[in-house]
Amino acid sequence: MVLPNILITGTPGVGKTTLGKELASRSGLKYINVGDVAREGALYNGYDEEYECPILDEEKVVDELENQMAEGGAIVDYHGCDFFPERWFHAVFVLRTDNSILYKRLETRSYNEKKLGDNIECEIFQVLYEEAMLSYKEDIVHQLPSNTPEELEDNINQILRWIEQWVKGHNP
Ligand code: ADP
Ligand code: MG
């Protein structure tokens, strides 16, 4: 059976991990957190002093994930999307959260003031949505609101239906 690969992206704090894990457990697809993959393999090529975090070695991350992506059936979670091969993904979901709600979520993380402010700005200027629209065919990119538990549930159900349709259409 062929299975689709799905990318869940968006500004830090919008709920990618929450949605991705729940979706994986309900669909049976595998969940891949790119940040964790990088950490486990130390796939870094520098350190960002301003953001106080290591810099992802995008080429190494792509090499590391290539086999799993070729297999299909992956839900990939990352706050960036322009360095993945376009052919990997059959759907890209960009989560969106209102500023005040996002601010409250990010406040609980140990981000410095600059990083917190930049992340809020990233959401206001819809940086990830535009990155997704530039990196993938527009008709596979979908924005989903991610403010409340009800919206989370709606998003899960919507993506589960999308997976079901895709699987039906690709497994005659
Ligand atoms: P990300 O992986 O995008 O950084 P997380 O999944 O870690 O975001 O979510 C950040 C915080 O927001 C968590 O505390 C999570 O429980 C909460 N959260 C995520 N999605 C929603 C939602 N739709 N409604 C309410 N809270 C949410
Ligand atoms: Mg996360």
PDB file of C-alpha atoms and ligand atoms in Angstrom:
ATOM      1  CA  MET A   1       0.000   0.000   0.000  1.00  0.00           C
ATOM      2  CA  VAL A   2       1.315   3.466  -0.856  1.00  0.00           C
ATOM      3  CA  LEU A   3       0.941   6.086   1.854  1.00  0.00           C
ATOM      4  CA  PRO A   4       1.324   9.871   1.664  1.00  0.00           C
ATOM      5  CA  ASN A   5       3.933  12.056   3.351  1.00  0.00           C
ATOM      6  CA  ILE A   6       2.548  15.080   5.163  1.00  0.00           C
ATOM      7  CA  LEU A   7       4.416  18.157   6.328  1.00  0.00           C
ATOM      8  CA  ILE A   8       3.123  20.096   9.317  1.00  0.00           C
ATOM      9  CA  THR A   9       4.789  23.469   9.558  1.00  0.00           C
ATOM     10  CA  GLY A  10       4.310  26.889  11.136  1.00  0.00           C
ATOM     11  CA  THR A  11       5.871  29.281  13.647  1.00  0.00           C
ATOM     12  CA  PRO A  12       7.148  27.727  16.898  1.00  0.00           C
ATOM     13  CA  GLY A  13       4.245  27.341  19.338  1.00  0.00           C
ATOM     14  CA  VAL A  14       1.413  27.001  16.831  1.00  0.00           C
ATOM     15  CA  GLY A  15       0.848  23.359  17.774  1.00  0.00           C
ATOM     16  CA  LYS A  16       2.717  21.270  15.192  1.00  0.00           C
ATOM     17  CA  THR A  17       3.927  18.658  17.649  1.00  0.00           C
ATOM     18  CA  THR A  18       0.578  18.346  19.401  1.00  0.00           C
ATOM     19  CA  LEU A  19      -1.230  17.855  16.091  1.00  0.00           C
ATOM     20  CA  GLY A  20       1.455  15.693  14.488  1.00  0.00           C
ATOM     21  CA  LYS A  21       1.655  13.180  17.334  1.00  0.00           C
ATOM     22  CA  GLU A  22      -2.110  12.882  17.684  1.00  0.00           C
ATOM     23  CA  LEU A  23      -2.483  12.480  13.951  1.00  0.00           C
ATOM     24  CA  ALA A  24       0.175   9.765  13.864  1.00  0.00           C
ATOM     25  CA  SER A  25      -1.463   7.842  16.678  1.00  0.00           C
ATOM     26  CA  ARG A  26      -4.902   8.009  15.022  1.00  0.00           C
ATOM     27  CA  SER A  27      -3.772   7.350  11.433  1.00  0.00           C
ATOM     28  CA  GLY A  28      -1.002   4.824  12.026  1.00  0.00           C
ATOM     29  CA  LEU A  29       1.434   6.967  10.022  1.00  0.00           C
ATOM     30  CA  LYS A  30       4.886   7.547  11.539  1.00  0.00           C
ATOM     31  CA  TYR A  31       5.683  10.825  13.278  1.00  0.00           C
ATOM     32  CA  ILE A  32       9.011  12.516  12.527  1.00  0.00           C
ATOM     33  CA  ASN A  33      10.098  15.559  14.524  1.00  0.00           C
ATOM     34  CA  VAL A  34      12.935  17.137  12.521  1.00  0.00           C
ATOM     35  CA  GLY A  35      14.282  18.974  15.566  1.00  0.00           C
ATOM     36  CA  ASP A  36      14.617  15.649  17.406  1.00  0.00           C
ATOM     37  CA  VAL A  37      16.237  13.951  14.395  1.00  0.00           C
ATOM     38  CA  ALA A  38      18.827  16.746  14.247  1.00  0.00           C
ATOM     39  CA  ARG A  39      19.475  16.522  17.997  1.00  0.00           C
ATOM     40  CA  GLU A  40      19.859  12.747  17.988  1.00  0.00           C
ATOM     41  CA  GLY A  41      22.309  12.779  15.089  1.00  0.00           C
ATOM     42  CA  ALA A  42      23.950  16.108  16.048  1.00  0.00           C
ATOM     43  CA  LEU A  43      23.115  17.271  12.511  1.00  0.00           C
ATOM     44  CA  TYR A  44      24.288  20.838  13.086  1.00  0.00           C
ATOM     45  CA  ASN A  45      26.750  23.127  11.362  1.00  0.00           C
ATOM     46  CA  GLY A  46      26.986  26.031  13.761  1.00  0.00           C
ATOM     47  CA  TYR A  47      25.505  27.829  16.742  1.00  0.00           C
ATOM     48  CA  ASP A  48      23.159  30.824  16.635  1.00  0.00           C
ATOM     49  CA  GLU A  49      24.271  33.112  19.464  1.00  0.00           C
ATOM     50  CA  GLU A  50      21.287  35.407  19.146  1.00  0.00           C
ATOM     51  CA  TYR A  51      18.700  32.614  19.315  1.00  0.00           C
ATOM     52  CA  GLU A  52      20.844  30.519  21.649  1.00  0.00           C
ATOM     53  CA  CYS A  53      20.380  27.357  19.637  1.00  0.00           C
ATOM     54  CA  PRO A  54      22.368  25.147  17.263  1.00  0.00           C
ATOM     55  CA  ILE A  55      21.943  25.660  13.510  1.00  0.00           C
ATOM     56  CA  LEU A  56      20.500  22.765  11.563  1.00  0.00           C
ATOM     57  CA  ASP A  57      22.670  21.193   8.875  1.00  0.00           C
ATOM     58  CA  GLU A  58      19.871  21.038   6.333  1.00  0.00           C
ATOM     59  CA  GLU A  59      21.772  18.872   3.854  1.00  0.00           C
ATOM     60  CA  LYS A  60      22.557  16.245   6.503  1.00  0.00           C
ATOM     61  CA  VAL A  61      18.947  16.279   7.722  1.00  0.00           C
ATOM     62  CA  VAL A  62      17.694  15.660   4.182  1.00  0.00           C
ATOM     63  CA  ASP A  63      20.179  12.782   3.733  1.00  0.00           C
ATOM     64  CA  GLU A  64      19.142  11.315   7.088  1.00  0.00           C
ATOM     65  CA  LEU A  65      15.420  11.354   6.213  1.00  0.00           C
ATOM     66  CA  GLU A  66      15.610  10.369   2.538  1.00  0.00           C
ATOM     67  CA  ASN A  67      14.960   6.617   2.985  1.00  0.00           C
ATOM     68  CA  GLN A  68      12.050   7.091   5.355  1.00  0.00           C
ATOM     69  CA  MET A  69      10.472   9.635   3.039  1.00  0.00           C
ATOM     70  CA  ALA A  70      10.868   7.320   0.049  1.00  0.00           C
ATOM     71  CA  GLU A  71       8.924   4.687   2.019  1.00  0.00           C
ATOM     72  CA  GLY A  72       6.005   7.084   2.498  1.00  0.00           C
ATOM     73  CA  GLY A  73       3.564   7.347   5.377  1.00  0.00           C
ATOM     74  CA  ALA A  74       5.422  10.044   7.328  1.00  0.00           C
ATOM     75  CA  ILE A  75       4.101  13.027   9.233  1.00  0.00           C
ATOM     76  CA  VAL A  76       6.972  15.516   9.403  1.00  0.00           C
ATOM     77  CA  ASP A  77       7.008  18.331  11.980  1.00  0.00           C
ATOM     78  CA  TYR A  78       9.290  21.354  11.517  1.00  0.00           C
ATOM     79  CA  HIS A  79       9.206  25.151  11.695  1.00  0.00           C
ATOM     80  CA  GLY A  80      10.754  25.458   8.264  1.00  0.00           C
ATOM     81  CA  CYS A  81      10.061  23.881   4.906  1.00  0.00           C
ATOM     82  CA  ASP A  82      12.178  25.378   2.127  1.00  0.00           C
ATOM     83  CA  PHE A  83      15.082  22.919   2.315  1.00  0.00           C
ATOM     84  CA  PHE A  84      13.125  19.675   1.978  1.00  0.00           C
ATOM     85  CA  PRO A  85      12.893  18.223  -1.544  1.00  0.00           C
ATOM     86  CA  GLU A  86       9.547  19.313  -2.982  1.00  0.00           C
ATOM     87  CA  ARG A  87       8.830  15.749  -4.161  1.00  0.00           C
ATOM     88  CA  TRP A  88       8.753  14.445  -0.578  1.00  0.00           C
ATOM     89  CA  PHE A  89       5.355  15.850   0.357  1.00  0.00           C
ATOM     90  CA  HIS A  90       1.841  15.227  -0.871  1.00  0.00           C
ATOM     91  CA  ALA A  91       0.286  17.817   1.443  1.00  0.00           C
ATOM     92  CA  VAL A  92       1.640  20.706   3.489  1.00  0.00           C
ATOM     93  CA  PHE A  93      -0.373  22.036   6.421  1.00  0.00           C
ATOM     94  CA  VAL A  94       0.605  25.419   7.835  1.00  0.00           C
ATOM     95  CA  LEU A  95      -0.804  26.002  11.312  1.00  0.00           C
ATOM     96  CA  ARG A  96      -1.783  29.566  12.236  1.00  0.00           C
ATOM     97  CA  THR A  97      -2.334  31.060  15.678  1.00  0.00           C
ATOM     98  CA  ASP A  98      -3.544  34.496  16.776  1.00  0.00           C
ATOM     99  CA  ASN A  99      -0.746  36.665  18.198  1.00  0.00           C
ATOM    100  CA  SER A 100      -2.067  37.034  21.720  1.00  0.00           C
ATOM    101  CA  ILE A 101      -2.600  33.279  22.051  1.00  0.00           C
ATOM    102  CA  LEU A 102       0.795  32.501  20.540  1.00  0.00           C
ATOM    103  CA  TYR A 103       2.445  35.010  22.877  1.00  0.00           C
ATOM    104  CA  LYS A 104       0.983  33.248  25.919  1.00  0.00           C
ATOM    105  CA  ARG A 105       2.170  29.862  24.644  1.00  0.00           C
ATOM    106  CA  LEU A 106       5.708  31.094  23.915  1.00  0.00           C
ATOM    107  CA  GLU A 107       5.987  32.931  27.240  1.00  0.00           C
ATOM    108  CA  THR A 108       6.058  29.544  28.978  1.00  0.00           C
ATOM    109  CA  ARG A 109       9.169  28.567  26.972  1.00  0.00           C
ATOM    110  CA  SER A 110      12.593  29.760  28.066  1.00  0.00           C
ATOM    111  CA  TYR A 111      13.080  31.937  24.956  1.00  0.00           C
ATOM    112  CA  ASN A 112      14.963  35.201  25.315  1.00  0.00           C
ATOM    113  CA  GLU A 113      13.031  38.402  24.563  1.00  0.00           C
ATOM    114  CA  LYS A 114      14.484  38.777  21.076  1.00  0.00           C
ATOM    115  CA  LYS A 115      13.571  35.222  20.082  1.00  0.00           C
ATOM    116  CA  LEU A 116      10.061  35.567  21.484  1.00  0.00           C
ATOM    117  CA  GLY A 117       9.496  38.837  19.624  1.00  0.00           C
ATOM    118  CA  ASP A 118      10.887  37.451  16.373  1.00  0.00           C
ATOM    119  CA  ASN A 119       8.624  34.422  16.570  1.00  0.00           C
ATOM    120  CA  ILE A 120       5.561  36.603  17.064  1.00  0.00           C
ATOM    121  CA  GLU A 121       6.668  38.715  14.106  1.00  0.00           C
ATOM    122  CA  CYS A 122       7.198  35.541  12.072  1.00  0.00           C
ATOM    123  CA  GLU A 123       3.552  34.670  12.666  1.00  0.00           C
ATOM    124  CA  ILE A 124       2.260  38.205  11.979  1.00  0.00           C
ATOM    125  CA  PHE A 125       4.092  38.342   8.649  1.00  0.00           C
ATOM    126  CA  GLN A 126       3.009  34.760   7.849  1.00  0.00           C
ATOM    127  CA  VAL A 127       6.593  33.826   7.052  1.00  0.00           C
ATOM    128  CA  LEU A 128       5.987  30.070   7.114  1.00  0.00           C
ATOM    129  CA  TYR A 129       2.887  30.284   4.950  1.00  0.00           C
ATOM    130  CA  GLU A 130       4.778  32.254   2.310  1.00  0.00           C
ATOM    131  CA  GLU A 131       7.765  29.923   2.549  1.00  0.00           C
ATOM    132  CA  ALA A 132       5.416  26.967   1.993  1.00  0.00           C
ATOM    133  CA  MET A 133       3.681  28.665  -0.940  1.00  0.00           C
ATOM    134  CA  LEU A 134       7.061  29.370  -2.567  1.00  0.00           C
ATOM    135  CA  SER A 135       8.476  25.910  -1.898  1.00  0.00           C
ATOM    136  CA  TYR A 136       5.530  23.681  -2.905  1.00  0.00           C
ATOM    137  CA  LYS A 137       2.752  23.670  -5.465  1.00  0.00           C
ATOM    138  CA  GLU A 138       0.152  26.083  -4.116  1.00  0.00           C
ATOM    139  CA  ASP A 139      -2.670  23.572  -4.359  1.00  0.00           C
ATOM    140  CA  ILE A 140      -1.052  21.223  -1.826  1.00  0.00           C
ATOM    141  CA  VAL A 141      -0.521  23.966   0.789  1.00  0.00           C
ATOM    142  CA  HIS A 142      -3.322  24.397   3.343  1.00  0.00           C
ATOM    143  CA  GLN A 143      -3.573  26.832   6.245  1.00  0.00           C
ATOM    144  CA  LEU A 144      -5.297  25.609   9.400  1.00  0.00           C
ATOM    145  CA  PRO A 145      -6.274  27.726  12.436  1.00  0.00           C
ATOM    146  CA  SER A 146      -4.719  26.417  15.646  1.00  0.00           C
ATOM    147  CA  ASN A 147      -6.057  28.456  18.567  1.00  0.00           C
ATOM    148  CA  THR A 148      -8.343  26.165  20.532  1.00  0.00           C
ATOM    149  CA  PRO A 149      -8.787  22.471  21.385  1.00  0.00           C
ATOM    150  CA  GLU A 150     -11.872  22.467  19.132  1.00  0.00           C
ATOM    151  CA  GLU A 151      -9.774  23.660  16.211  1.00  0.00           C
ATOM    152  CA  LEU A 152      -7.187  20.996  16.996  1.00  0.00           C
ATOM    153  CA  GLU A 153      -9.892  18.331  16.820  1.00  0.00           C
ATOM    154  CA  ASP A 154     -11.227  19.792  13.549  1.00  0.00           C
ATOM    155  CA  ASN A 155      -7.729  19.782  12.073  1.00  0.00           C
ATOM    156  CA  ILE A 156      -7.141  16.172  13.074  1.00  0.00           C
ATOM    157  CA  ASN A 157     -10.420  15.101  11.489  1.00  0.00           C
ATOM    158  CA  GLN A 158      -9.816  17.124   8.350  1.00  0.00           C
ATOM    159  CA  ILE A 159      -6.350  15.644   7.821  1.00  0.00           C
ATOM    160  CA  LEU A 160      -7.573  12.114   8.609  1.00  0.00           C
ATOM    161  CA  ARG A 161     -10.189  12.532   5.870  1.00  0.00           C
ATOM    162  CA  TRP A 162      -7.520  13.855   3.512  1.00  0.00           C
ATOM    163  CA  ILE A 163      -5.313  10.800   4.232  1.00  0.00           C
ATOM    164  CA  GLU A 164      -8.239   8.437   3.656  1.00  0.00           C
ATOM    165  CA  GLN A 165      -9.027  10.043   0.289  1.00  0.00           C
ATOM    166  CA  TRP A 166      -5.398  10.015  -0.770  1.00  0.00           C
ATOM    167  CA  VAL A 167      -4.972   6.351   0.150  1.00  0.00           C
ATOM    168  CA  LYS A 168      -8.169   5.410  -1.736  1.00  0.00           C
ATOM    169  CA  GLY A 169      -7.001   7.315  -4.809  1.00  0.00           C
ATOM    170  CA  HIS A 170      -3.523   5.789  -4.862  1.00  0.00           C
ATOM    171  CA  ASN A 171      -4.257   2.135  -4.034  1.00  0.00           C
ATOM    172  CA  PRO A 172      -6.544   0.755  -6.723  1.00  0.00           C
TER     173      PRO A 172
HETATM  174  P1  ADP B   1       4.909  23.555  18.190  1.00  0.00           P
HETATM  175  O1  ADP B   1       5.287  22.104  18.065  1.00  0.00           O
HETATM  176  O2  ADP B   1       4.336  24.120  16.938  1.00  0.00           O
HETATM  177  O3  ADP B   1       6.008  24.412  18.723  1.00  0.00           O
HETATM  178  P2  ADP B   1       3.279  22.587  20.394  1.00  0.00           P
HETATM  179  O4  ADP B   1       2.546  21.444  19.785  1.00  0.00           O
HETATM  180  O5  ADP B   1       4.428  22.278  21.264  1.00  0.00           O
HETATM  181  O6  ADP B   1       3.719  23.633  19.264  1.00  0.00           O
HETATM  182  O7  ADP B   1       2.195  23.464  21.166  1.00  0.00           O
HETATM  183  C1  ADP B   1       2.547  24.596  21.945  1.00  0.00           C
HETATM  184  C2  ADP B   1       1.579  24.714  23.108  1.00  0.00           C
HETATM  185  O8  ADP B   1       0.296  25.052  22.614  1.00  0.00           O
HETATM  186  C3  ADP B   1       1.399  23.425  23.902  1.00  0.00           C
HETATM  187  O9  ADP B   1       1.257  23.764  25.258  1.00  0.00           O
HETATM  188  C4  ADP B   1       0.108  22.832  23.361  1.00  0.00           C
HETATM  189  O10 ADP B   1      -0.573  22.080  24.317  1.00  0.00           O
HETATM  190  C5  ADP B   1      -0.678  24.080  22.994  1.00  0.00           C
HETATM  191  N1  ADP B   1      -1.566  23.889  21.835  1.00  0.00           N
HETATM  192  C6  ADP B   1      -1.236  23.380  20.640  1.00  0.00           C
HETATM  193  N2  ADP B   1      -2.261  23.401  19.787  1.00  0.00           N
HETATM  194  C7  ADP B   1      -3.307  23.939  20.469  1.00  0.00           C
HETATM  195  C8  ADP B   1      -4.669  24.231  20.139  1.00  0.00           C
HETATM  196  N3  ADP B   1      -5.184  23.978  18.926  1.00  0.00           N
HETATM  197  N4  ADP B   1      -5.440  24.784  21.093  1.00  0.00           N
HETATM  198  C9  ADP B   1      -4.942  25.047  22.315  1.00  0.00           C
HETATM  199  N5  ADP B   1      -3.660  24.800  22.692  1.00  0.00           N
HETATM  200  C10 ADP B   1      -2.859  24.248  21.782  1.00  0.00           C
HETATM  201 MG    MG B   2       7.192  21.250  18.383  1.00  0.00          MG
END
